[in-house]
Amino acid sequence: GNLNLSRSIGDLQYKRNSDLMASEQMISATPDVQTFQRQEDDEFLIIACDGIWDVLGSQEAVDFVRERLPERLRAGLPLSGLMEEMLDHCISPDLAATNGLGGDNMTAMLVVFNGGGPNLGGGGGSSVGLAKAAVPKELGRLDEAAVAPSGLCSCRKGPMG
């Protein structure tokens, strides 16, 4: 394709078929939404834009975080530093040498579940141990305080709470 995801919002030349609704145009800003049930052993979620995923595969990103997260939790260091490391890892020092790979905009966020789970030194099922010191109490109330935008996503309470 000619367009990256974020460009689809403004490229009106691809949205001019008057016989089609906005969501049926060649390019649409209407998001595709998928819902996944969390599992008890979920450790974390990496949310990133295409600038990251163009450089790292899913498993590479998981390995990158899993290698660094336990020490950050133990030391009480901000998780934003871990994501900054990921951005630095993905950015190209020479766009000519990488054919432009690593030169796109990059945004990434890390959401840690249940103190990182047993694989990361946290407990499974609740925020215990090392993670309790590193995670502010307010984050424990995030689920009750969060309001999902209508029509964009759905949040369900399941067996995981």
Short mmCIF file of the C-alpha atoms (twelve columns), coordinates in Angstrom:
data_MODEL
# 
_entry.id   MODEL 
# 
loop_
_atom_site.group_PDB 
_atom_site.id 
_atom_site.type_symbol 
_atom_site.label_atom_id 
_atom_site.label_alt_id 
_atom_site.label_comp_id 
_atom_site.label_asym_id 
_atom_site.label_seq_id 
_atom_site.Cartn_x 
_atom_site.Cartn_y 
_atom_site.Cartn_z 
_atom_site.pdbx_PDB_model_num 
ATOM 1   C CA . GLY A 1   0.000   0.000   0.000  1 
ATOM 2   C CA . ASN A 2   0.894   3.652   -0.328 1 
ATOM 3   C CA . LEU A 3   -0.272  4.720   3.118  1 
ATOM 4   C CA . ASN A 4   0.632   3.921   6.680  1 
ATOM 5   C CA . LEU A 5   -2.157  3.562   9.200  1 
ATOM 6   C CA . SER A 6   -1.962  7.062   10.638 1 
ATOM 7   C CA . ARG A 7   -2.062  8.621   7.172  1 
ATOM 8   C CA . SER A 8   -5.457  7.081   6.385  1 
ATOM 9   C CA . ILE A 9   -7.173  9.791   8.420  1 
ATOM 10  C CA . GLY A 10  -6.205  12.613  6.069  1 
ATOM 11  C CA . ASP A 11  -5.724  11.189  2.567  1 
ATOM 12  C CA . LEU A 12  -9.041  12.291  1.112  1 
ATOM 13  C CA . GLN A 13  -8.156  11.405  -2.497 1 
ATOM 14  C CA . TYR A 14  -8.713  7.757   -1.513 1 
ATOM 15  C CA . LYS A 15  -12.150 8.495   0.004  1 
ATOM 16  C CA . ARG A 16  -14.058 10.191  -2.806 1 
ATOM 17  C CA . ASN A 17  -16.444 7.465   -3.995 1 
ATOM 18  C CA . SER A 18  -19.851 9.061   -3.329 1 
ATOM 19  C CA . ASP A 19  -21.575 5.670   -3.773 1 
ATOM 20  C CA . LEU A 20  -19.875 4.312   -0.645 1 
ATOM 21  C CA . MET A 21  -20.276 5.080   3.048  1 
ATOM 22  C CA . ALA A 22  -17.199 6.431   4.852  1 
ATOM 23  C CA . SER A 23  -16.415 3.016   6.372  1 
ATOM 24  C CA . GLU A 24  -16.580 1.368   2.901  1 
ATOM 25  C CA . GLN A 25  -14.152 3.718   1.135  1 
ATOM 26  C CA . MET A 26  -10.804 2.428   -0.138 1 
ATOM 27  C CA . ILE A 27  -9.220  4.037   2.928  1 
ATOM 28  C CA . SER A 28  -11.164 4.388   6.172  1 
ATOM 29  C CA . ALA A 29  -10.299 5.838   9.562  1 
ATOM 30  C CA . THR A 30  -12.810 3.442   11.143 1 
ATOM 31  C CA . PRO A 31  -10.729 1.173   13.391 1 
ATOM 32  C CA . ASP A 32  -10.789 -2.609  13.276 1 
ATOM 33  C CA . VAL A 33  -11.386 -3.696  16.857 1 
ATOM 34  C CA . GLN A 34  -10.539 -7.108  18.261 1 
ATOM 35  C CA . THR A 35  -11.207 -8.278  21.808 1 
ATOM 36  C CA . PHE A 36  -9.071  -10.901 23.518 1 
ATOM 37  C CA . GLN A 37  -9.720  -12.583 26.845 1 
ATOM 38  C CA . ARG A 38  -6.792  -12.149 29.215 1 
ATOM 39  C CA . GLN A 39  -5.238  -15.249 30.723 1 
ATOM 40  C CA . GLU A 40  -4.129  -15.585 34.332 1 
ATOM 41  C CA . ASP A 41  -0.483  -15.980 33.307 1 
ATOM 42  C CA . ASP A 42  -0.418  -12.852 31.109 1 
ATOM 43  C CA . GLU A 43  2.646   -10.873 32.169 1 
ATOM 44  C CA . PHE A 44  2.427   -7.675  30.154 1 
ATOM 45  C CA . LEU A 45  1.048   -6.025  27.046 1 
ATOM 46  C CA . ILE A 46  3.152   -4.073  24.568 1 
ATOM 47  C CA . ILE A 47  1.215   -1.426  22.665 1 
ATOM 48  C CA . ALA A 48  3.235   0.068   19.829 1 
ATOM 49  C CA . CYS A 49  2.865   1.736   16.464 1 
ATOM 50  C CA . ASP A 50  4.002   0.371   13.126 1 
ATOM 51  C CA . GLY A 51  7.385   2.097   13.470 1 
ATOM 52  C CA . ILE A 52  8.217   -0.448  16.180 1 
ATOM 53  C CA . TRP A 53  6.557   -3.476  14.575 1 
ATOM 54  C CA . ASP A 54  8.350   -2.801  11.274 1 
ATOM 55  C CA . VAL A 55  11.647  -3.392  13.120 1 
ATOM 56  C CA . LEU A 56  10.759  -5.940  15.822 1 
ATOM 57  C CA . GLY A 57  8.678   -9.075  15.551 1 
ATOM 58  C CA . SER A 58  6.187   -9.845  18.315 1 
ATOM 59  C CA . GLN A 59  8.425   -12.433 19.977 1 
ATOM 60  C CA . GLU A 60  11.476  -10.166 19.688 1 
ATOM 61  C CA . ALA A 61  9.567   -7.410  21.498 1 
ATOM 62  C CA . VAL A 62  8.426   -9.833  24.213 1 
ATOM 63  C CA . ASP A 63  11.990  -11.114 24.663 1 
ATOM 64  C CA . PHE A 64  13.314  -7.542  24.810 1 
ATOM 65  C CA . VAL A 65  10.899  -6.610  27.605 1 
ATOM 66  C CA . ARG A 66  11.147  -9.924  29.470 1 
ATOM 67  C CA . GLU A 67  14.956  -9.617  29.612 1 
ATOM 68  C CA . ARG A 68  14.863  -6.129  31.170 1 
ATOM 69  C CA . LEU A 69  11.647  -5.950  33.196 1 
ATOM 70  C CA . PRO A 70  12.577  -7.972  36.319 1 
ATOM 71  C CA . GLU A 71  15.547  -5.743  37.159 1 
ATOM 72  C CA . ARG A 72  13.487  -2.584  36.650 1 
ATOM 73  C CA . LEU A 73  10.768  -3.910  38.961 1 
ATOM 74  C CA . ARG A 74  13.333  -4.933  41.612 1 
ATOM 75  C CA . ALA A 75  15.067  -1.548  41.463 1 
ATOM 76  C CA . GLY A 76  11.802  0.414   41.397 1 
ATOM 77  C CA . LEU A 77  12.864  2.105   38.156 1 
ATOM 78  C CA . PRO A 78  10.246  3.679   35.886 1 
ATOM 79  C CA . LEU A 79  9.075   1.397   33.101 1 
ATOM 80  C CA . SER A 80  9.223   4.324   30.689 1 
ATOM 81  C CA . GLY A 81  13.005  3.846   30.647 1 
ATOM 82  C CA . LEU A 82  12.568  0.299   29.378 1 
ATOM 83  C CA . MET A 83  10.413  1.544   26.523 1 
ATOM 84  C CA . GLU A 84  12.942  4.285   25.753 1 
ATOM 85  C CA . GLU A 85  15.531  1.512   25.398 1 
ATOM 86  C CA . MET A 86  13.216  -0.244  22.951 1 
ATOM 87  C CA . LEU A 87  12.827  2.928   20.884 1 
ATOM 88  C CA . ASP A 88  16.597  3.454   20.871 1 
ATOM 89  C CA . HIS A 89  17.052  -0.163  19.787 1 
ATOM 90  C CA . CYS A 90  14.608  0.260   16.879 1 
ATOM 91  C CA . ILE A 91  15.747  3.627   15.536 1 
ATOM 92  C CA . SER A 92  18.148  3.435   12.628 1 
ATOM 93  C CA . PRO A 93  21.536  5.129   12.967 1 
ATOM 94  C CA . ASP A 94  21.775  5.214   9.158  1 
ATOM 95  C CA . LEU A 95  18.557  5.184   7.118  1 
ATOM 96  C CA . ALA A 96  20.466  4.633   3.871  1 
ATOM 97  C CA . ALA A 97  22.023  1.453   5.244  1 
ATOM 98  C CA . THR A 98  18.670  0.123   6.519  1 
ATOM 99  C CA . ASN A 99  16.683  1.243   3.444  1 
ATOM 100 C CA . GLY A 100 14.557  3.497   5.649  1 
ATOM 101 C CA . LEU A 101 13.779  0.811   8.217  1 
ATOM 102 C CA . GLY A 102 13.897  2.335   11.674 1 
ATOM 103 C CA . GLY A 103 13.123  5.836   10.447 1 
ATOM 104 C CA . ASP A 104 9.356   5.895   10.984 1 
ATOM 105 C CA . ASN A 105 7.697   7.573   13.953 1 
ATOM 106 C CA . MET A 106 7.824   5.350   17.045 1 
ATOM 107 C CA . THR A 107 5.554   5.130   20.043 1 
ATOM 108 C CA . ALA A 108 5.365   2.304   22.562 1 
ATOM 109 C CA . MET A 109 3.659   1.644   25.874 1 
ATOM 110 C CA . LEU A 110 4.070   -1.197  28.352 1 
ATOM 111 C CA . VAL A 111 1.235   -2.400  30.586 1 
ATOM 112 C CA . VAL A 112 2.365   -4.828  33.300 1 
ATOM 113 C CA . PHE A 113 -0.257  -7.243  34.650 1 
ATOM 114 C CA . ASN A 114 -0.255  -8.800  38.119 1 
ATOM 115 C CA . GLY A 115 3.192   -7.559  39.034 1 
ATOM 116 C CA . GLY A 116 4.625   -9.163  35.901 1 
ATOM 117 C CA . GLY A 117 3.551   -12.695 36.744 1 
ATOM 118 C CA . PRO A 118 5.647   -15.503 38.202 1 
ATOM 119 C CA . ASN A 119 8.103   -15.486 35.278 1 
ATOM 120 C CA . LEU A 120 9.179   -11.943 36.137 1 
ATOM 121 C CA . GLY A 121 9.444   -12.241 39.897 1 
ATOM 122 C CA . GLY A 122 5.943   -10.960 40.596 1 
ATOM 123 C CA . GLY A 123 3.069   -13.052 41.819 1 
ATOM 124 C CA . GLY A 124 0.454   -14.552 39.593 1 
ATOM 125 C CA . GLY A 125 -3.045  -13.275 40.299 1 
ATOM 126 C CA . SER A 126 -2.280  -10.205 42.403 1 
ATOM 127 C CA . SER A 127 0.251   -7.417  42.723 1 
ATOM 128 C CA . VAL A 128 2.613   -8.844  45.315 1 
ATOM 129 C CA . GLY A 129 6.276   -8.958  46.126 1 
ATOM 130 C CA . LEU A 130 8.646   -6.718  44.247 1 
ATOM 131 C CA . ALA A 131 6.054   -5.185  41.982 1 
ATOM 132 C CA . LYS A 132 4.068   -3.791  44.894 1 
ATOM 133 C CA . ALA A 133 6.877   -1.368  45.687 1 
ATOM 134 C CA . ALA A 134 7.251   -0.316  42.065 1 
ATOM 135 C CA . VAL A 135 3.561   0.170   41.200 1 
ATOM 136 C CA . PRO A 136 1.685   3.129   42.699 1 
ATOM 137 C CA . LYS A 137 -1.482  2.229   44.642 1 
ATOM 138 C CA . GLU A 138 -3.577  4.266   42.212 1 
ATOM 139 C CA . LEU A 139 -2.872  1.757   39.436 1 
ATOM 140 C CA . GLY A 140 -4.718  -0.910  41.392 1 
ATOM 141 C CA . ARG A 141 -7.880  1.175   40.970 1 
ATOM 142 C CA . LEU A 142 -7.361  1.764   37.263 1 
ATOM 143 C CA . ASP A 143 -10.033 -0.729  36.159 1 
ATOM 144 C CA . GLU A 144 -12.735 1.002   38.224 1 
ATOM 145 C CA . ALA A 145 -11.693 4.474   37.054 1 
ATOM 146 C CA . ALA A 146 -11.285 3.703   33.353 1 
ATOM 147 C CA . VAL A 147 -14.126 4.551   31.003 1 
ATOM 148 C CA . ALA A 148 -13.967 2.984   27.549 1 
ATOM 149 C CA . PRO A 149 -14.888 5.277   24.645 1 
ATOM 150 C CA . SER A 150 -18.171 4.215   23.104 1 
ATOM 151 C CA . GLY A 151 -17.799 2.314   19.831 1 
ATOM 152 C CA . LEU A 152 -13.987 2.104   19.867 1 
ATOM 153 C CA . CYS A 153 -13.324 -0.753  22.222 1 
ATOM 154 C CA . SER A 154 -14.952 -2.952  24.791 1 
ATOM 155 C CA . CYS A 155 -13.822 -3.777  28.287 1 
ATOM 156 C CA . ARG A 156 -15.192 -6.879  29.964 1 
ATOM 157 C CA . LYS A 157 -14.864 -8.306  33.380 1 
ATOM 158 C CA . GLY A 158 -14.093 -11.975 33.025 1 
ATOM 159 C CA . PRO A 159 -12.544 -14.667 35.181 1 
ATOM 160 C CA . MET A 160 -9.502  -12.406 35.563 1 
ATOM 161 C CA . GLY A 161 -11.588 -9.677  37.247 1 
# 
